[in-house]
Coordinates of C-alpha atoms and ligand atoms in Angstrom, one line a residue:
M1 CA 83.3 111.3 58.3
P2 CA 83.6 112.0 62.0
R3 CA 85.0 109.1 64.2
K4 CA 82.3 107.7 66.4
I5 CA 83.3 107.5 70.1
I6 CA 81.8 106.6 73.4
I7 CA 83.5 108.4 76.3
D8 CA 83.5 106.3 79.5
T9 CA 84.3 108.7 82.4
D10 CA 84.6 109.5 86.1
P11 CA 84.5 113.3 86.1
G12 CA 86.9 114.7 87.5
Q13 CA 88.1 118.1 86.3
D14 CA 90.5 116.5 83.7
D15 CA 87.7 114.3 82.4
A16 CA 85.6 117.5 82.0
V17 CA 88.2 119.2 79.9
A18 CA 88.5 116.0 77.8
I19 CA 84.8 115.9 77.2
L20 CA 84.6 119.5 76.2
L21 CA 87.6 119.0 73.8
A22 CA 85.7 116.1 72.2
L23 CA 82.5 118.0 71.9
A24 CA 84.3 121.0 70.3
S25 CA 86.0 118.9 67.7
P26 CA 84.2 118.1 64.4
E27 CA 86.6 115.1 63.7
L28 CA 84.7 113.3 66.5
E29 CA 81.1 112.2 67.0
V30 CA 80.5 111.6 70.7
L31 CA 77.6 109.1 70.7
A32 CA 77.3 109.0 74.5
L33 CA 78.9 109.6 77.8
T34 CA 78.9 106.5 80.1
T35 CA 79.8 107.2 83.7
V36 CA 81.7 105.0 86.2
A37 CA 82.6 105.2 89.9
G38 CA 86.2 106.4 90.3
N39 CA 87.3 109.9 91.3
V40 CA 84.1 110.1 93.3
P41 CA 81.1 107.7 93.7
L42 CA 78.8 107.1 90.7
P43 CA 76.0 109.5 91.6
L44 CA 78.5 112.3 91.6
T45 CA 80.4 111.3 88.5
T46 CA 77.0 111.0 86.7
R47 CA 75.8 114.4 88.0
N48 CA 79.1 115.9 86.9
A49 CA 78.8 114.4 83.4
R50 CA 75.4 116.0 83.0
Q51 CA 76.6 119.3 84.1
I52 CA 79.6 119.2 81.7
V53 CA 77.3 118.3 78.8
E54 CA 75.0 121.3 79.7
L55 CA 78.0 123.6 79.9
S56 CA 79.1 122.5 76.4
G57 CA 75.7 123.5 74.9
H58 CA 75.6 120.1 73.1
Q59 CA 72.9 117.4 73.4
I60 CA 74.7 114.2 74.4
P61 CA 73.0 111.3 76.2
V62 CA 74.5 110.3 79.6
Y63 CA 74.2 106.8 80.9
A64 CA 75.1 105.7 84.4
G65 CA 77.2 102.6 84.8
C66 CA 78.9 100.5 87.5
D67 CA 79.0 101.9 91.0
A68 CA 81.9 99.6 92.2
P69 CA 84.8 97.7 90.8
L70 CA 84.3 94.1 89.7
R71 CA 85.7 92.5 92.8
R72 CA 87.0 95.2 95.1
K73 CA 85.9 98.1 97.3
L74 CA 85.7 101.4 95.5
V75 CA 88.7 103.7 96.1
T76 CA 88.0 107.4 95.3
A77 CA 90.1 110.5 95.0
E78 CA 88.2 113.4 96.7
Y79 CA 91.6 114.5 97.9
V80 CA 92.5 115.5 94.4
H81 CA 89.1 116.4 92.8
G82 CA 87.2 117.8 95.9
K83 CA 84.1 116.4 97.4
T84 CA 81.9 116.9 94.3
G85 CA 84.6 115.6 92.0
L86 CA 84.2 118.8 90.0
D87 CA 85.2 121.4 92.6
G88 CA 86.5 124.8 91.3
I89 CA 83.4 126.5 90.1
P90 CA 79.7 126.2 91.1
L91 CA 77.6 124.9 88.1
P92 CA 73.8 125.0 87.9
E93 CA 71.9 121.9 88.9
P94 CA 71.8 119.7 85.8
S95 CA 68.4 119.5 84.0
L96 CA 69.7 117.2 81.2
P97 CA 67.8 113.9 81.9
L98 CA 69.8 110.8 82.7
Q99 CA 69.1 108.0 80.3
P100 CA 67.3 105.1 81.9
Q101 CA 69.4 102.3 80.3
H102 CA 72.4 101.0 82.2
A103 CA 75.7 102.2 80.6
V104 CA 77.0 98.6 80.2
D105 CA 73.8 97.7 78.3
H106 CA 74.1 100.8 76.2
I107 CA 77.7 100.0 75.3
I108 CA 76.7 96.5 74.2
D109 CA 73.7 97.7 72.2
T110 CA 75.7 100.5 70.5
L111 CA 78.4 98.1 69.4
R112 CA 75.9 95.6 68.1
A113 CA 73.9 98.2 66.3
H114 CA 76.8 99.8 64.4
P115 CA 79.0 98.1 61.8
A116 CA 82.0 96.3 63.3
G117 CA 85.1 98.5 63.5
T118 CA 83.2 101.8 63.5
I119 CA 83.1 102.6 67.3
T120 CA 86.0 103.7 69.4
L121 CA 85.8 103.4 73.2
C122 CA 87.5 106.2 75.2
P123 CA 87.8 105.2 78.9
L124 CA 89.0 108.0 81.1
G125 CA 88.4 106.3 84.5
P126 CA 88.5 102.8 86.0
L127 CA 87.7 100.1 83.3
T128 CA 84.8 98.5 85.2
N129 CA 82.1 99.4 82.6
I130 CA 84.2 98.2 79.6
A131 CA 85.2 94.9 81.3
T132 CA 81.6 94.2 82.4
A133 CA 80.3 94.8 78.9
F134 CA 83.0 92.4 77.5
L135 CA 82.1 89.7 80.2
R136 CA 78.3 90.1 79.5
A137 CA 78.6 90.2 75.7
P138 CA 81.8 88.7 74.4
D139 CA 80.5 89.1 70.8
I140 CA 81.1 92.9 71.0
I141 CA 84.8 92.5 71.6
P142 CA 85.9 92.0 67.9
R143 CA 83.4 94.8 66.9
V144 CA 85.4 97.5 68.8
A145 CA 87.6 99.5 66.4
E146 CA 90.0 100.6 69.1
I147 CA 90.2 101.5 72.8
V148 CA 92.1 104.8 73.5
L149 CA 92.4 105.1 77.3
M150 CA 94.1 107.1 80.0
G151 CA 95.7 104.8 82.6
G152 CA 98.8 103.1 83.8
A153 CA 102.4 104.2 84.3
Y154 CA 105.9 102.7 83.7
F155 CA 108.8 105.1 83.9
E156 CA 106.7 107.6 85.8
V157 CA 105.6 104.9 88.3
G158 CA 102.3 105.1 90.3
N159 CA 100.3 108.1 91.5
V160 CA 98.1 106.2 94.0
T161 CA 100.6 103.7 95.2
P162 CA 104.4 103.5 94.4
A163 CA 103.5 101.0 91.7
A164 CA 100.0 101.8 90.3
E165 CA 98.1 104.7 88.5
F166 CA 94.7 105.4 89.9
N167 CA 92.4 104.3 87.0
I168 CA 94.1 100.9 86.8
Y169 CA 94.4 100.5 90.6
V170 CA 90.7 101.1 91.3
D171 CA 89.8 98.0 89.2
P172 CA 92.8 95.9 88.3
E173 CA 90.7 92.9 87.3
A174 CA 88.7 95.0 84.9
A175 CA 92.0 96.4 83.4
D176 CA 93.3 92.9 83.1
I177 CA 90.2 91.9 81.0
V178 CA 90.6 94.9 78.8
F179 CA 94.3 94.5 78.2
K180 CA 93.9 90.8 77.4
S181 CA 90.8 91.3 75.2
G182 CA 92.7 91.6 71.9
V183 CA 91.1 94.9 71.1
P184 CA 93.7 97.4 69.6
L185 CA 94.7 99.6 72.6
V186 CA 96.3 103.0 72.7
V187 CA 97.4 103.8 76.3
M188 CA 98.0 107.3 77.7
P189 CA 100.0 106.5 80.9
L190 CA 101.4 109.0 83.5
D191 CA 104.6 108.7 81.5
V192 CA 103.0 111.0 78.9
T193 CA 100.3 112.8 80.9
H194 CA 102.9 114.1 83.4
K195 CA 104.5 115.9 80.4
A196 CA 101.2 117.6 79.6
L197 CA 101.5 120.0 82.4
T198 CA 99.3 123.1 82.6
S199 CA 100.9 126.5 83.0
R200 CA 99.8 129.8 84.6
A201 CA 99.9 131.4 81.1
W202 CA 97.5 128.8 79.7
V203 CA 95.1 129.0 82.6
E204 CA 95.0 132.8 82.1
E205 CA 94.4 132.2 78.4
M206 CA 91.4 130.1 79.3
R207 CA 90.0 132.8 81.6
A208 CA 90.6 135.4 78.9
L209 CA 88.3 133.5 76.6
G210 CA 85.6 135.3 78.5
T211 CA 83.2 132.4 78.1
P212 CA 81.5 130.1 80.6
V213 CA 83.7 127.2 79.3
G214 CA 86.9 129.3 79.6
Q215 CA 85.9 130.3 83.1
A216 CA 85.1 126.8 84.1
V217 CA 88.3 125.3 82.7
A218 CA 90.4 128.0 84.4
S219 CA 88.7 127.4 87.7
W220 CA 88.8 123.6 87.5
T221 CA 92.5 123.8 86.7
D222 CA 93.2 126.2 89.6
F223 CA 91.5 123.7 91.9
F224 CA 92.9 120.5 90.3
E225 CA 96.5 121.6 90.0
R226 CA 97.0 122.5 93.7
F227 CA 97.4 118.8 94.6
D228 CA 99.9 117.9 91.9
T229 CA 102.0 121.1 92.3
A230 CA 102.2 120.5 96.1
K231 CA 103.1 116.7 95.6
Y232 CA 105.5 117.0 92.7
G233 CA 106.7 120.6 93.2
S234 CA 105.9 121.2 89.5
E235 CA 104.7 124.5 88.0
G236 CA 101.5 123.0 86.6
A237 CA 99.3 119.9 86.8
P238 CA 99.0 117.0 84.4
L239 CA 95.9 117.2 82.2
H240 CA 95.6 113.4 82.0
D241 CA 92.3 112.6 80.2
P242 CA 92.5 115.3 77.4
C243 CA 95.5 113.4 76.1
V244 CA 93.1 110.6 75.0
I245 CA 91.0 113.1 73.0
A246 CA 93.9 115.1 71.6
Y247 CA 95.3 111.8 70.3
L248 CA 92.2 111.1 68.3
I249 CA 92.3 114.6 66.8
E250 CA 96.1 114.9 66.2
P251 CA 97.8 111.5 66.8
A252 CA 101.2 113.0 65.7
L253 CA 101.3 115.0 68.9
F254 CA 102.2 111.7 70.7
H255 CA 104.9 109.1 70.5
G256 CA 105.3 105.7 72.1
R257 CA 105.9 102.0 71.4
H258 CA 103.7 99.1 70.5
I259 CA 104.6 96.7 73.3
N260 CA 103.2 94.1 75.7
V261 CA 101.5 95.5 78.8
E262 CA 100.1 93.3 81.5
I263 CA 98.3 94.1 84.7
E264 CA 99.3 93.0 88.2
T265 CA 96.2 91.6 90.0
G266 CA 97.9 89.2 92.5
S267 CA 100.4 91.1 94.6
E268 CA 99.0 93.5 97.2
L269 CA 102.3 95.4 97.0
T270 CA 102.2 96.1 93.3
L271 CA 98.4 95.7 92.6
G272 CA 97.3 97.6 89.5
M273 CA 100.8 98.0 88.1
T274 CA 100.9 98.2 84.3
V275 CA 103.9 95.9 83.6
A276 CA 105.0 97.5 80.3
D277 CA 107.6 95.6 78.4
W278 CA 109.2 98.8 77.0
W279 CA 112.5 97.0 76.3
R280 CA 110.8 94.0 74.8
V281 CA 112.6 91.5 77.0
T282 CA 109.6 89.1 77.6
G283 CA 108.8 87.9 74.1
R284 CA 105.2 88.4 75.1
E285 CA 102.8 89.5 72.3
P286 CA 102.5 93.3 71.9
N287 CA 99.0 94.4 72.8
A288 CA 99.2 98.2 73.3
M289 CA 100.5 101.4 71.8
F290 CA 102.0 102.7 75.1
M291 CA 102.7 106.4 74.8
G292 CA 105.8 108.0 76.3
S293 CA 105.9 111.6 75.0
V294 CA 103.8 114.5 73.8
D295 CA 104.3 117.8 72.0
R296 CA 103.3 119.9 74.9
E297 CA 103.0 123.2 73.0
G298 CA 101.0 121.5 70.2
F299 CA 98.7 119.9 72.8
Y300 CA 97.9 123.2 74.5
R301 CA 97.6 125.0 71.2
L302 CA 94.9 122.4 70.2
L303 CA 93.2 122.7 73.5
T304 CA 93.0 126.5 73.4
E305 CA 91.8 126.6 69.8
R306 CA 89.1 124.0 70.3
L307 CA 87.8 125.1 73.7
G308 CA 87.6 128.6 72.3
R309 CA 84.9 127.3 69.9
L310 CA 82.5 126.5 72.7
Ligands
RIB1 O1 95.5 108.9 87.4 C1 94.8 109.9 86.7 C2 93.4 109.4 86.3 O2 92.7 109.2 87.5 C3 92.7 110.5 85.5 O3 91.8 109.9 84.7 C4 91.9 111.2 86.6 O4 90.6 111.8 86.2 C5 91.6 110.1 87.6 O5 90.4 109.4 87.1
CA2 CA1 89.3 110.3 84.9

C-alpha cells in the first residue's frame, strides 16, 4: 500500500528533484503539491511546481498557498536559485491548471477526509502553510501520521545567518508551531543535507540518461551548485530536499537522534535557530528525529535509479 503524502514546496531546483523522486517511486502516493513562498515569491514557486509536474508526465494537482510568512516580511533566495527559482534549463509554459482551492484549505480537507494516521506531510520550504492549517483547524493535528521536513541545522550551523537555516529562518513562528504541535517529526537539517553533496560524475550520469528529466536535473544541478561550491569550496552542492523523499523510501540511509528541538523566535541575533538538544542536557521532551548522517552512495544510487524511470 503506497504511503500517502502531500509535498509542501517552494521550488527551487532541489525541491524539483525531490518532487521527481517522489513521483518516480511506487512506495509513495503524492496526493498533491502545495506551494508556499520561500526561495522565490509564491507566483513563481507555483508556476515552477506546475512545470515540474508536467516534466514528470504525472497528473498531480497543484494548490497555491501562503504568499508571506505568518508575521514577517518574506525573505527569498534568488541569489541561490536564480530569478525564476528554477533557473538552469528553459521549460515550456505550464498548461497544467492550478487548483482553485487555497493550499491550506486543501491540507485541512485532505486530513479530515482520510483516516487519521494515513497522511504524511513533507514540507520542503518555510512552514507557513502547515502552521496556518494547524492554527485554522487544530482538529487535523492528531490526524497527521508524521511530518518529514527539510529544515534547521545544529552542528552545521546556519546557511542564511550564522545561526539559522533558510526554511526555518523565513518563518520561525510557523516552525515553532510545527515543532510544538506534537506531530511525530523527522527533520533533515543541514547537518545531513550538507553530506548529500552532488558530484560531477553523478551530474554527468543524469545527463547520460538522455531523457528530458535527466537533462533538467543535470542543468538544475549545474546552476544550483555554483553558489554552494563557491561559498563552501566543496566539490558539489547539497541536494537538501530529496533527503526528505529518500528517507520515506529507504529510511536506513539516514541516522540521527530522537531529541528535543526548539525554535528561536525572540532573538534577532539567532532568529530561526533550531536549538537541538543533541546531548540531551535540557531534560526537555524529545519531539523530533533529528538526522545527522546519510549513506551518500546509497542516496545517489537511489536517485539515479528512480529518476531513470521517468
Ligand atoms: O536551506 C535549504 C532549503 O532552503 C531547501 O529547502 C532549499 O530549497 C531552500 O528552500
Ligand atoms: Ca525548498
